[in-house]
mmCIF file of C-alpha atoms and ligand atoms in Angstrom:
data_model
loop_
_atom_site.group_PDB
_atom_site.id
_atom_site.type_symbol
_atom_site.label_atom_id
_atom_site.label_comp_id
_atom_site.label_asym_id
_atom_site.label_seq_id
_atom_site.Cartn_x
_atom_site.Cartn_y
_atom_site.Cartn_z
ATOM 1 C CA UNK A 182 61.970 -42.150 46.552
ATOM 2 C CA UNK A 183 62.443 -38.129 46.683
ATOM 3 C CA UNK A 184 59.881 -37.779 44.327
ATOM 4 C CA UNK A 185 57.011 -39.739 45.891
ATOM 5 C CA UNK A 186 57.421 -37.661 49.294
ATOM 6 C CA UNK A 187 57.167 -34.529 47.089
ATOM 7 C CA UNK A 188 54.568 -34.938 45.316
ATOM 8 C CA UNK A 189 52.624 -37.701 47.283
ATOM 9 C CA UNK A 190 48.647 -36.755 48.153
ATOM 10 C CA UNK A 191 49.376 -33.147 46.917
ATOM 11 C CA UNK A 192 48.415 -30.889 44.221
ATOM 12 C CA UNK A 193 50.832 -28.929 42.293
ATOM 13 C CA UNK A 194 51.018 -25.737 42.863
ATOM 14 C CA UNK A 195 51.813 -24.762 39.509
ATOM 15 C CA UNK A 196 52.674 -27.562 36.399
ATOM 16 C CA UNK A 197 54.749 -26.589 33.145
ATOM 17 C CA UNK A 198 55.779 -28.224 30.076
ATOM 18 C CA UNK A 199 58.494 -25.428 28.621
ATOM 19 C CA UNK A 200 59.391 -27.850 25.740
ATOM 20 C CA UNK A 201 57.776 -27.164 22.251
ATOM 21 C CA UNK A 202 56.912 -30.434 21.835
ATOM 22 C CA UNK A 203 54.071 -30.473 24.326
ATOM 23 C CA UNK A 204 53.154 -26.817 23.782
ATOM 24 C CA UNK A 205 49.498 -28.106 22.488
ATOM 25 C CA UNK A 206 48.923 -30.772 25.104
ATOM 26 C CA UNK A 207 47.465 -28.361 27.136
ATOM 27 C CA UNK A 208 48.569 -30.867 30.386
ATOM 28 C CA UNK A 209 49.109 -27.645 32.783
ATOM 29 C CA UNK A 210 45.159 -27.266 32.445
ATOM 30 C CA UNK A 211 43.611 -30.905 32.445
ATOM 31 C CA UNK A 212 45.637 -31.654 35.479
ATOM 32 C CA UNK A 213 45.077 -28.403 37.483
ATOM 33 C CA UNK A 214 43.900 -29.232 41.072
ATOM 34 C CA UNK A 215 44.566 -32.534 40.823
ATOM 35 C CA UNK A 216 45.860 -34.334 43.668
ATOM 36 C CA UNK A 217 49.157 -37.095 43.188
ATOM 37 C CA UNK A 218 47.293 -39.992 44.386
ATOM 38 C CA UNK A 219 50.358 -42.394 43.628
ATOM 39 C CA UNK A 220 53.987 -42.525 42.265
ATOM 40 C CA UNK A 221 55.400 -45.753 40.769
ATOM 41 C CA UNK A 222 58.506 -46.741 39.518
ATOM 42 C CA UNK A 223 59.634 -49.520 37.492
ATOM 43 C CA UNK A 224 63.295 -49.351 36.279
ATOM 44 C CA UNK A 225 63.176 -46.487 33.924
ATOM 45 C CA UNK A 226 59.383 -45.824 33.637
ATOM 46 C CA UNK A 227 57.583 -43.557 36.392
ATOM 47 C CA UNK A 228 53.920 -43.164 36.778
ATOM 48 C CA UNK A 229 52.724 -40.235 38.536
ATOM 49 C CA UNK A 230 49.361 -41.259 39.047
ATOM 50 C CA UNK A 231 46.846 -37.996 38.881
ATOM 51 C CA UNK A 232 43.140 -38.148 40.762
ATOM 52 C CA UNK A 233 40.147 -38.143 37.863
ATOM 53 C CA UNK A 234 41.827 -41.517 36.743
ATOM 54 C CA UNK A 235 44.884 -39.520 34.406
ATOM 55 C CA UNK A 236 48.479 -40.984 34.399
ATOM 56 C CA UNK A 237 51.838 -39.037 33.396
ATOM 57 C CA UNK A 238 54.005 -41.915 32.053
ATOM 58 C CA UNK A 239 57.813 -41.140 31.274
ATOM 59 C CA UNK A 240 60.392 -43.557 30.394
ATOM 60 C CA UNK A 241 63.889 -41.814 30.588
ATOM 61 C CA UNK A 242 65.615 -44.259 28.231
ATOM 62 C CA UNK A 243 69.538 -43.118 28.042
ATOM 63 C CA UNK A 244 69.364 -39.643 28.976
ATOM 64 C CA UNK A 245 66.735 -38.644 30.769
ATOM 65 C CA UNK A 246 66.566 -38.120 34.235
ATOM 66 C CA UNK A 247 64.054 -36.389 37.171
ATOM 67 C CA UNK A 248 65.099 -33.818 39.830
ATOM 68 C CA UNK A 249 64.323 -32.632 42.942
ATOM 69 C CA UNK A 250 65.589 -28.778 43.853
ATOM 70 C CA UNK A 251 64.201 -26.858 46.610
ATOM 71 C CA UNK A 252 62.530 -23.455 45.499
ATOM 72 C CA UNK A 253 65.377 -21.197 44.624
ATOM 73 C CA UNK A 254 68.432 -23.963 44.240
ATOM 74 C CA UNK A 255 70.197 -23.614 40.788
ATOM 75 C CA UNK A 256 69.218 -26.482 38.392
ATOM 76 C CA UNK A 257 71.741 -28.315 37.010
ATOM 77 C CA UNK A 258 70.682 -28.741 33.679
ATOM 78 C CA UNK A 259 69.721 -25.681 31.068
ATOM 79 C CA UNK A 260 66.087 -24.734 31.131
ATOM 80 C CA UNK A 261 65.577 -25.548 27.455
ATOM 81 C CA UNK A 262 66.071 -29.235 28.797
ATOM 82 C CA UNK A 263 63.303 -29.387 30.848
ATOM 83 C CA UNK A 264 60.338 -31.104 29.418
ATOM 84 C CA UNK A 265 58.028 -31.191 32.672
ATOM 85 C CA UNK A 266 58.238 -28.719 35.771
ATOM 86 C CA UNK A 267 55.849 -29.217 39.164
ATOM 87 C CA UNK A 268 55.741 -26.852 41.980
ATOM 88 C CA UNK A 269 54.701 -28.133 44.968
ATOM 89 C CA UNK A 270 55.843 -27.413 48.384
ATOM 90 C CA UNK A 271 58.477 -25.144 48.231
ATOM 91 C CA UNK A 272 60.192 -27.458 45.816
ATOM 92 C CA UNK A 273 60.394 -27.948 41.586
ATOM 93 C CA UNK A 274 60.115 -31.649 40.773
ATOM 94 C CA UNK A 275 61.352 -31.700 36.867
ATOM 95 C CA UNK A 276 61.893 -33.829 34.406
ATOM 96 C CA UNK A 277 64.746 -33.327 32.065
ATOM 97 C CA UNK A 278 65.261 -34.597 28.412
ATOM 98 C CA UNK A 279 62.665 -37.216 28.754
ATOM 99 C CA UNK A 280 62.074 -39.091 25.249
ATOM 100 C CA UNK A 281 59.083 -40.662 26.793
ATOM 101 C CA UNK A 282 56.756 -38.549 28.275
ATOM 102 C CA UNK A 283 53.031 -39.101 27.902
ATOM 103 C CA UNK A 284 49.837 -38.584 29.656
ATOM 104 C CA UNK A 285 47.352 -41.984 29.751
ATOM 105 C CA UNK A 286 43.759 -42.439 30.696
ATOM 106 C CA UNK A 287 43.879 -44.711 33.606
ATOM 107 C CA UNK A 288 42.405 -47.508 31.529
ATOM 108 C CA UNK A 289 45.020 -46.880 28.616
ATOM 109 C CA UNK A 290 48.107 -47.280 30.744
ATOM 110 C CA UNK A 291 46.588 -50.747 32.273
ATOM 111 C CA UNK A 292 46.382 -51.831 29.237
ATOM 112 C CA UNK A 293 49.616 -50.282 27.456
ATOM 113 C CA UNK A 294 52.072 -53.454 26.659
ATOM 114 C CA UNK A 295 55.263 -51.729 27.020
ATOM 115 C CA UNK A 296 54.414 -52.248 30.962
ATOM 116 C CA UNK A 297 54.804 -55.558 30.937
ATOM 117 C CA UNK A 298 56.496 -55.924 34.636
ATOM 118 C CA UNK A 299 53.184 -55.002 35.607
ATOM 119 C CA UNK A 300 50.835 -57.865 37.771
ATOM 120 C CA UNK A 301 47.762 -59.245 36.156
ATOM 121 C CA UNK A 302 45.008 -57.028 35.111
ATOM 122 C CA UNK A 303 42.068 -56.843 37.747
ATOM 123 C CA UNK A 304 40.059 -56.287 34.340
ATOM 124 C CA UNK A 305 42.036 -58.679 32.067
ATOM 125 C CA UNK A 306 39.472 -61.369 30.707
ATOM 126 C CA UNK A 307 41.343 -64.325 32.147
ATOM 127 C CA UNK A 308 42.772 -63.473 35.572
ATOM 128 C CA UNK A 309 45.768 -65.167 36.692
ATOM 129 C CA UNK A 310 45.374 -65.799 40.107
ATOM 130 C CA UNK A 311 48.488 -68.095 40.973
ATOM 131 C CA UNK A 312 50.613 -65.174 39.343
ATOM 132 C CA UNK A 313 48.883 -62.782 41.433
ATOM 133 C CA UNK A 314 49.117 -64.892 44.613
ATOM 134 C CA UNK A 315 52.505 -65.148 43.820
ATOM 135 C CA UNK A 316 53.216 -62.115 43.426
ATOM 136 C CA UNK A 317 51.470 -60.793 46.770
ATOM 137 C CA UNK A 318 53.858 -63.630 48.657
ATOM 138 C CA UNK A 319 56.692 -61.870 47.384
ATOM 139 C CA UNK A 320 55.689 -58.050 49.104
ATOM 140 C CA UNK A 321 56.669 -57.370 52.229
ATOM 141 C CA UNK A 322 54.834 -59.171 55.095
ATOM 142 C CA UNK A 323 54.740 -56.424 57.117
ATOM 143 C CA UNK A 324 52.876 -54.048 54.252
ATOM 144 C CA UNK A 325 49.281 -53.692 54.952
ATOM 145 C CA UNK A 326 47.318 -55.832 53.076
ATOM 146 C CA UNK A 327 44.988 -52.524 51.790
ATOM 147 C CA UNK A 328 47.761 -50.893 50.618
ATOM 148 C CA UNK A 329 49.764 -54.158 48.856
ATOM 149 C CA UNK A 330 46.406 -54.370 46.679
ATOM 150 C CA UNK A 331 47.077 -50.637 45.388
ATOM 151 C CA UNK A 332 50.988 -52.040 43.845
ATOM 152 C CA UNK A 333 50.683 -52.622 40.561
ATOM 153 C CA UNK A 334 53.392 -55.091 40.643
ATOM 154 C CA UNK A 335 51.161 -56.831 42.253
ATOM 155 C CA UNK A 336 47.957 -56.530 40.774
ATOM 156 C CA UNK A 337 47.591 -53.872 38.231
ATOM 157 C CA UNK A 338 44.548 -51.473 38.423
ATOM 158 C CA UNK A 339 43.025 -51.674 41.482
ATOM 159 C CA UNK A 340 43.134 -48.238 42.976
ATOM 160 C CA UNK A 341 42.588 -46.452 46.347
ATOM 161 C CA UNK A 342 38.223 -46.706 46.065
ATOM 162 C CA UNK A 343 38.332 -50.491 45.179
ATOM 163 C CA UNK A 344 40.744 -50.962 47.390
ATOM 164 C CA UNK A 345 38.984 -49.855 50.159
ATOM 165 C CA UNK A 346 35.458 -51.181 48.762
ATOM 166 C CA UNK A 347 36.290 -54.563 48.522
ATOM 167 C CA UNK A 348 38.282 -55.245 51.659
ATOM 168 C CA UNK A 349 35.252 -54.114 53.231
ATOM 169 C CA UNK A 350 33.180 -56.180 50.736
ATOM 170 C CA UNK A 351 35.478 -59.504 51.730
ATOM 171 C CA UNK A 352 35.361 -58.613 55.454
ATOM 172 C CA UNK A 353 39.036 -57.854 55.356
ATOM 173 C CA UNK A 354 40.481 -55.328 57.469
ATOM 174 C CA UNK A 355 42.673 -53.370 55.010
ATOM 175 C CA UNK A 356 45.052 -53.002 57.998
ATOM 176 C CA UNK A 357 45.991 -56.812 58.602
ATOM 177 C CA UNK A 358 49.731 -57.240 57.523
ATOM 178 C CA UNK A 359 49.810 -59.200 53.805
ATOM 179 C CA UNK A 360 51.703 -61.752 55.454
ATOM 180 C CA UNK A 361 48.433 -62.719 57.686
ATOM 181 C CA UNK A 362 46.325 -62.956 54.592
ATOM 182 C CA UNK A 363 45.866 -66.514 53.891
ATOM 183 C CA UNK A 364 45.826 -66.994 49.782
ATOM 184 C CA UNK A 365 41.916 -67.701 49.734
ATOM 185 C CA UNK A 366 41.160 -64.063 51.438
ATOM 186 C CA UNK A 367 43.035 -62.268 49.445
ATOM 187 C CA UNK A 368 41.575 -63.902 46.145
ATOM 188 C CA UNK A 369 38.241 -62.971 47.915
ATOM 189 C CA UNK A 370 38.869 -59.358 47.564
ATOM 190 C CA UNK A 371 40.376 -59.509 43.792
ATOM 191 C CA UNK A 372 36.824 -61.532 42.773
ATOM 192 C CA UNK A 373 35.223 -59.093 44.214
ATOM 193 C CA UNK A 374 37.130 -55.929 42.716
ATOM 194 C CA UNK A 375 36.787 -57.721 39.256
ATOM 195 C CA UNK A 376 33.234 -58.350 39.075
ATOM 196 C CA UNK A 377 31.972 -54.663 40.544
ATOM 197 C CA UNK A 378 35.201 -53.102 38.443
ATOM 198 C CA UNK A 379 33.502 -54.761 35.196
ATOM 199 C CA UNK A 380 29.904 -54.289 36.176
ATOM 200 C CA UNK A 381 31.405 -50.556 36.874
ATOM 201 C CA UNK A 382 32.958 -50.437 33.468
ATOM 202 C CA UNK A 383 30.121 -51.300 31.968
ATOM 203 C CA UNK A 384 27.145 -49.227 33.976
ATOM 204 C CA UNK A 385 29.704 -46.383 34.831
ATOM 205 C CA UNK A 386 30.453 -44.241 37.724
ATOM 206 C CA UNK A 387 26.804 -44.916 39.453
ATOM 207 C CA UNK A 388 27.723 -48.702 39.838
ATOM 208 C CA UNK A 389 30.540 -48.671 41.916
ATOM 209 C CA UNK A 390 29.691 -49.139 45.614
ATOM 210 C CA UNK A 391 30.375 -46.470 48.097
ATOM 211 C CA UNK A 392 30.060 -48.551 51.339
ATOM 212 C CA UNK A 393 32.756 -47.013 53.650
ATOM 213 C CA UNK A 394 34.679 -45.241 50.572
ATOM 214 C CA UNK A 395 35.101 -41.326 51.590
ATOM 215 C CA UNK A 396 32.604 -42.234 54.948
ATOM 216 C CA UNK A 397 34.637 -41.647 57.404
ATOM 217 C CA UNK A 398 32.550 -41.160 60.380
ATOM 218 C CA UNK A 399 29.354 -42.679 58.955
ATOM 219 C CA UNK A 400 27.817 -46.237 60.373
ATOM 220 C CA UNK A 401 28.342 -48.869 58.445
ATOM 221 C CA UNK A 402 26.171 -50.275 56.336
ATOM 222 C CA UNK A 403 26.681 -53.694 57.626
ATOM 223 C CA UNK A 404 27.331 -53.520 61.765
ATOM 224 C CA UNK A 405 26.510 -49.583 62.471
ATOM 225 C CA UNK A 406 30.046 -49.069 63.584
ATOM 226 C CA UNK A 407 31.486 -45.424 62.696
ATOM 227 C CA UNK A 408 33.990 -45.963 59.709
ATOM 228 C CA UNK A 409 37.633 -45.119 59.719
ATOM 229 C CA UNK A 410 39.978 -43.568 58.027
ATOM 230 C CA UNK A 411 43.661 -43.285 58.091
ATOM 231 C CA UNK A 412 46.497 -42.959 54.978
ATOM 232 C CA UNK A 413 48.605 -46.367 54.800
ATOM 233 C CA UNK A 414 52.404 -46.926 54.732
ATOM 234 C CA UNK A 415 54.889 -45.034 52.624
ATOM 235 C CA UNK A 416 52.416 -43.311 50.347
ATOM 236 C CA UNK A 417 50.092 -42.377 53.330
ATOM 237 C CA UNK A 418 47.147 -43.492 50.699
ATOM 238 C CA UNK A 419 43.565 -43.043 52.806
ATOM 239 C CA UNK A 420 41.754 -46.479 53.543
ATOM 240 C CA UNK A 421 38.399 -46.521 54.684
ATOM 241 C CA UNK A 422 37.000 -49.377 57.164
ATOM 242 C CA UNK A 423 34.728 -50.736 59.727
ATOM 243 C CA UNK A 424 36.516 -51.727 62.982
ATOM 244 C CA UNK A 425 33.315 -53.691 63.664
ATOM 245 C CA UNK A 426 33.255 -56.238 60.752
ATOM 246 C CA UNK A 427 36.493 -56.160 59.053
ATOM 247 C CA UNK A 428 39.051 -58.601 60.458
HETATM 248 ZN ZN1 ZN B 525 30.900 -52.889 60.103
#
Protein backbone atom coordinates (compact mmCIF):
# COMPACT_ATOMS: atom_id res chain seq x y z
CA UNK A 1 0.00 0.00 0.00
CA UNK A 2 1.29 3.63 -1.26
CA UNK A 3 0.24 5.02 1.77
CA UNK A 4 1.96 2.82 4.36
CA UNK A 5 5.49 3.42 2.56
CA UNK A 6 4.69 7.17 2.85
CA UNK A 7 3.91 7.64 5.89
CA UNK A 8 5.39 4.48 7.65
CA UNK A 9 7.86 5.31 10.92
CA UNK A 10 7.72 9.05 9.91
CA UNK A 11 6.45 12.22 11.18
CA UNK A 12 4.57 14.59 9.12
CA UNK A 13 6.06 17.31 8.16
CA UNK A 14 3.17 19.42 8.23
CA UNK A 15 -0.79 17.96 8.90
CA UNK A 16 -4.04 19.94 7.75
CA UNK A 17 -7.63 19.52 8.02
CA UNK A 18 -8.93 22.46 5.38
CA UNK A 19 -12.57 21.26 5.88
CA UNK A 20 -14.83 23.32 8.30
CA UNK A 21 -15.98 20.52 9.86
CA UNK A 22 -12.82 19.74 11.78
CA UNK A 23 -11.76 23.39 12.09
CA UNK A 24 -12.04 22.94 16.14
CA UNK A 25 -10.43 19.53 16.41
CA UNK A 26 -7.34 21.09 16.70
CA UNK A 27 -5.72 17.47 15.18
CA UNK A 28 -2.73 19.50 13.33
CA UNK A 29 -1.52 20.25 17.05
CA UNK A 30 -2.19 17.00 19.20
CA UNK A 31 -0.49 15.02 16.54
CA UNK A 32 2.54 17.30 15.84
CA UNK A 33 5.82 15.26 16.02
CA UNK A 34 4.27 12.26 16.11
CA UNK A 35 5.71 9.43 14.40
CA UNK A 36 3.22 6.84 12.00
CA UNK A 37 3.96 3.84 13.94
CA UNK A 38 1.42 1.69 11.77
CA UNK A 39 -1.09 1.83 8.82
CA UNK A 40 -3.96 -0.68 8.57
CA UNK A 41 -6.47 -1.33 6.23
CA UNK A 42 -9.57 -3.21 6.33
CA UNK A 43 -11.86 -2.85 3.24
CA UNK A 44 -12.92 0.69 3.50
CA UNK A 45 -11.63 1.68 7.00
CA UNK A 46 -7.83 2.85 7.42
CA UNK A 47 -6.08 3.33 10.65
CA UNK A 48 -3.15 5.45 10.67
CA UNK A 49 -1.86 4.55 13.86
CA UNK A 50 -0.04 7.80 15.62
CA UNK A 51 2.85 7.20 18.55
CA UNK A 52 1.36 8.51 22.21
CA UNK A 53 -1.33 5.71 21.63
CA UNK A 54 -3.78 8.22 19.09
CA UNK A 55 -5.53 6.62 16.02
CA UNK A 56 -6.94 8.56 12.80
CA UNK A 57 -9.83 6.26 11.74
CA UNK A 58 -11.59 7.01 8.27
CA UNK A 59 -14.07 4.93 6.59
CA UNK A 60 -14.54 6.22 2.93
CA UNK A 61 -18.02 4.73 2.50
CA UNK A 62 -19.18 5.58 -1.33
CA UNK A 63 -17.15 8.45 -2.12
CA UNK A 64 -14.32 8.88 -0.40
CA UNK A 65 -11.05 8.06 -1.38
CA UNK A 66 -7.03 8.72 -0.25
CA UNK A 67 -4.21 10.01 -2.52
CA UNK A 68 -0.82 9.99 -2.96
CA UNK A 69 0.82 13.11 -5.16
CA UNK A 70 4.36 13.94 -5.06
CA UNK A 71 5.10 17.61 -3.83
CA UNK A 72 4.09 19.83 -6.67
CA UNK A 73 1.76 17.21 -8.87
CA UNK A 74 -1.76 18.71 -9.55
CA UNK A 75 -4.47 17.04 -7.36
CA UNK A 76 -7.18 15.70 -8.95
CA UNK A 77 -9.86 16.64 -6.88
CA UNK A 78 -10.80 20.52 -5.79
CA UNK A 79 -9.15 21.62 -2.60
CA UNK A 80 -12.47 22.30 -0.86
CA UNK A 81 -12.69 18.35 -1.01
CA UNK A 82 -9.98 17.63 0.99
CA UNK A 83 -10.76 16.79 4.52
CA UNK A 84 -7.13 15.64 5.72
CA UNK A 85 -3.67 16.74 4.12
CA UNK A 86 -0.03 15.16 5.43
CA UNK A 87 3.26 16.29 4.22
CA UNK A 88 5.82 14.05 4.55
CA UNK A 89 8.65 13.34 2.32
CA UNK A 90 8.35 15.31 -0.54
CA UNK A 91 4.86 13.96 -0.97
CA UNK A 92 0.93 15.10 0.21
CA UNK A 93 -0.92 12.01 1.43
CA UNK A 94 -4.79 13.35 1.45
CA UNK A 95 -7.84 12.28 2.10
CA UNK A 96 -10.72 13.43 0.04
CA UNK A 97 -14.53 13.61 0.90
CA UNK A 98 -14.19 11.24 3.73
CA UNK A 99 -17.68 10.88 5.69
CA UNK A 100 -15.80 9.05 8.33
CA UNK A 101 -12.98 10.61 9.65
CA UNK A 102 -12.19 10.50 13.35
CA UNK A 103 -9.36 10.54 15.71
CA UNK A 104 -9.54 7.54 18.66
CA UNK A 105 -7.61 7.01 21.82
CA UNK A 106 -5.86 3.80 21.28
CA UNK A 107 -8.09 2.11 23.82
CA UNK A 108 -11.35 3.61 22.13
CA UNK A 109 -10.70 2.22 18.68
CA UNK A 110 -9.98 -1.45 20.31
CA UNK A 111 -12.93 -1.29 21.63
CA UNK A 112 -15.10 0.59 18.84
CA UNK A 113 -17.72 -2.21 17.40
CA UNK A 114 -17.94 -0.98 13.98
CA UNK A 115 -14.37 -2.89 13.69
CA UNK A 116 -15.63 -5.96 13.97
CA UNK A 117 -13.10 -7.82 11.35
CA UNK A 118 -10.78 -7.10 13.98
CA UNK A 119 -9.02 -10.40 16.08
CA UNK A 120 -9.82 -10.85 19.70
CA UNK A 121 -9.03 -8.21 22.16
CA UNK A 122 -5.63 -8.83 24.08
CA UNK A 123 -7.73 -6.89 26.87
CA UNK A 124 -11.21 -8.38 26.17
CA UNK A 125 -12.39 -10.17 29.49
CA UNK A 126 -12.77 -13.57 27.88
CA UNK A 127 -9.99 -14.18 25.36
CA UNK A 128 -10.62 -16.38 22.55
CA UNK A 129 -7.70 -18.23 22.02
CA UNK A 130 -8.80 -20.89 19.29
CA UNK A 131 -10.00 -17.73 17.23
CA UNK A 132 -6.76 -16.19 17.76
CA UNK A 133 -4.76 -19.36 17.00
CA UNK A 134 -6.73 -19.53 14.12
CA UNK A 135 -6.31 -16.63 12.98
CA UNK A 136 -2.33 -16.55 13.36
CA UNK A 137 -2.46 -20.05 11.11
CA UNK A 138 -3.98 -18.15 8.50
CA UNK A 139 -0.86 -15.20 8.18
CA UNK A 140 1.77 -15.83 6.20
CA UNK A 141 4.32 -18.44 7.40
CA UNK A 142 7.04 -16.67 6.35
CA UNK A 143 5.97 -13.26 8.49
CA UNK A 144 7.96 -12.94 11.57
CA UNK A 145 6.29 -14.07 14.38
CA UNK A 146 7.08 -10.37 16.30
CA UNK A 147 5.63 -8.61 13.75
CA UNK A 148 2.30 -11.10 13.04
CA UNK A 149 1.49 -10.24 16.87
CA UNK A 150 1.37 -6.35 15.91
CA UNK A 151 -1.82 -7.33 12.99
CA UNK A 152 -4.78 -6.61 14.37
CA UNK A 153 -6.48 -9.11 12.29
CA UNK A 154 -4.86 -11.17 14.23
CA UNK A 155 -4.94 -10.10 17.61
CA UNK A 156 -6.15 -6.66 18.20
CA UNK A 157 -4.12 -4.31 20.52
CA UNK A 158 -0.98 -5.55 21.06
CA UNK A 159 1.44 -2.95 19.85
CA UNK A 160 5.17 -2.54 19.00
CA UNK A 161 6.37 -2.36 23.21
CA UNK A 162 4.30 -5.52 24.11
CA UNK A 163 5.23 -6.96 21.28
CA UNK A 164 8.64 -6.87 21.88
CA UNK A 165 8.21 -7.32 25.85
CA UNK A 166 6.58 -10.40 25.80
CA UNK A 167 8.41 -12.36 23.14
CA UNK A 168 11.22 -11.70 25.28
CA UNK A 169 9.07 -12.52 28.36
CA UNK A 170 8.03 -16.12 26.56
CA UNK A 171 11.63 -16.70 25.38
CA UNK A 172 10.51 -16.22 21.83
CA UNK A 173 12.70 -14.79 19.36
CA UNK A 174 10.43 -12.21 17.67
CA UNK A 175 12.34 -13.16 14.48
CA UNK A 176 11.27 -16.97 14.16
CA UNK A 177 8.87 -17.22 11.07
CA UNK A 178 4.94 -17.63 12.49
CA UNK A 179 4.87 -20.74 10.72
CA UNK A 180 7.65 -22.25 13.29
CA UNK A 181 5.60 -21.15 16.24
CA UNK A 182 3.96 -24.14 17.57
CA UNK A 183 0.22 -23.02 18.93
CA UNK A 184 1.31 -23.38 22.73
CA UNK A 185 4.27 -20.62 22.22
CA UNK A 186 2.47 -18.34 20.72
CA UNK A 187 -0.45 -18.49 23.39
CA UNK A 188 2.57 -18.07 25.79
CA UNK A 189 3.25 -14.65 24.61
CA UNK A 190 -0.63 -13.47 24.36
CA UNK A 191 -0.96 -14.70 28.38
CA UNK A 192 1.68 -12.88 28.97
CA UNK A 193 0.75 -9.53 27.02
CA UNK A 194 -2.75 -9.85 28.73
CA UNK A 195 -1.88 -10.11 32.22
CA UNK A 196 1.08 -7.17 32.25
CA UNK A 197 -1.38 -5.16 29.56
CA UNK A 198 -4.18 -5.35 32.44
CA UNK A 199 -1.90 -5.03 35.42
CA UNK A 200 -0.57 -1.96 33.08
CA UNK A 201 -4.06 -0.66 32.63
CA UNK A 202 -4.67 -0.70 35.90
CA UNK A 203 -1.18 0.67 37.67
CA UNK A 204 -0.38 2.79 34.47
CA UNK A 205 2.60 3.62 32.49
CA UNK A 206 5.17 2.60 35.51
CA UNK A 207 3.93 -1.11 35.27
CA UNK A 208 4.77 -2.06 32.01
CA UNK A 209 8.15 -3.84 31.79
CA UNK A 210 10.97 -2.36 29.89
CA UNK A 211 13.23 -5.49 29.61
CA UNK A 212 14.82 -5.13 26.10
CA UNK A 213 12.04 -2.46 24.89
CA UNK A 214 14.09 0.74 23.43
CA UNK A 215 17.60 -1.20 24.93
CA UNK A 216 19.24 -1.73 22.18
CA UNK A 217 22.74 -2.26 23.15
CA UNK A 218 22.10 -2.90 26.85
CA UNK A 219 22.70 -6.61 28.55
CA UNK A 220 19.95 -8.35 29.15
CA UNK A 221 18.40 -8.70 32.08
CA UNK A 222 18.21 -12.38 31.88
CA UNK A 223 21.66 -13.83 30.00
CA UNK A 224 23.88 -10.40 29.79
CA UNK A 225 23.79 -10.60 26.06
CA UNK A 226 23.72 -7.00 24.27
CA UNK A 227 20.05 -6.54 22.93
CA UNK A 228 19.06 -6.02 19.36
CA UNK A 229 17.27 -4.11 17.38
CA UNK A 230 16.14 -4.13 13.86
CA UNK A 231 12.53 -2.85 12.09
CA UNK A 232 10.50 -6.08 10.83
CA UNK A 233 8.92 -6.83 7.41
CA UNK A 234 6.84 -4.46 5.35
CA UNK A 235 6.28 -1.84 8.01
CA UNK A 236 10.02 -1.94 9.11
CA UNK A 237 8.37 -1.77 12.86
CA UNK A 238 11.62 -1.90 15.49
CA UNK A 239 11.76 -5.23 17.63
CA UNK A 240 13.92 -5.46 20.43
CA UNK A 241 15.63 -8.94 21.55
CA UNK A 242 18.22 -11.00 23.16
CA UNK A 243 20.11 -13.28 20.71
CA UNK A 244 21.18 -15.12 23.88
CA UNK A 245 17.80 -16.37 25.30
CA UNK A 246 15.20 -15.88 22.77
CA UNK A 247 14.73 -18.84 20.43
ZN1 LIG B 1 19.17 -12.86 27.04
Amino acid sequence: MRIRSVLGGRVPDEILTPHLRHRHDRWPERLAGRRVSGVDAYGKHLFLRFEGALTLHSHLRMTGSWRVYRDGQPWRRSRGRAWLVMRVAGCEVVEFDGPVLELLSDGRARRDPRLTRLGPDVLGESFEEALFVRNLRAEDPRRPVGDSLLNQRIIAGIGNLWKAEACFAAGIDPWRPTGEVPDEEALRVVAFARERMSQSARDGFEARPRAVYRRGGEPCPRCGTPIRQRGQWEDNRLTFWCPGCQR
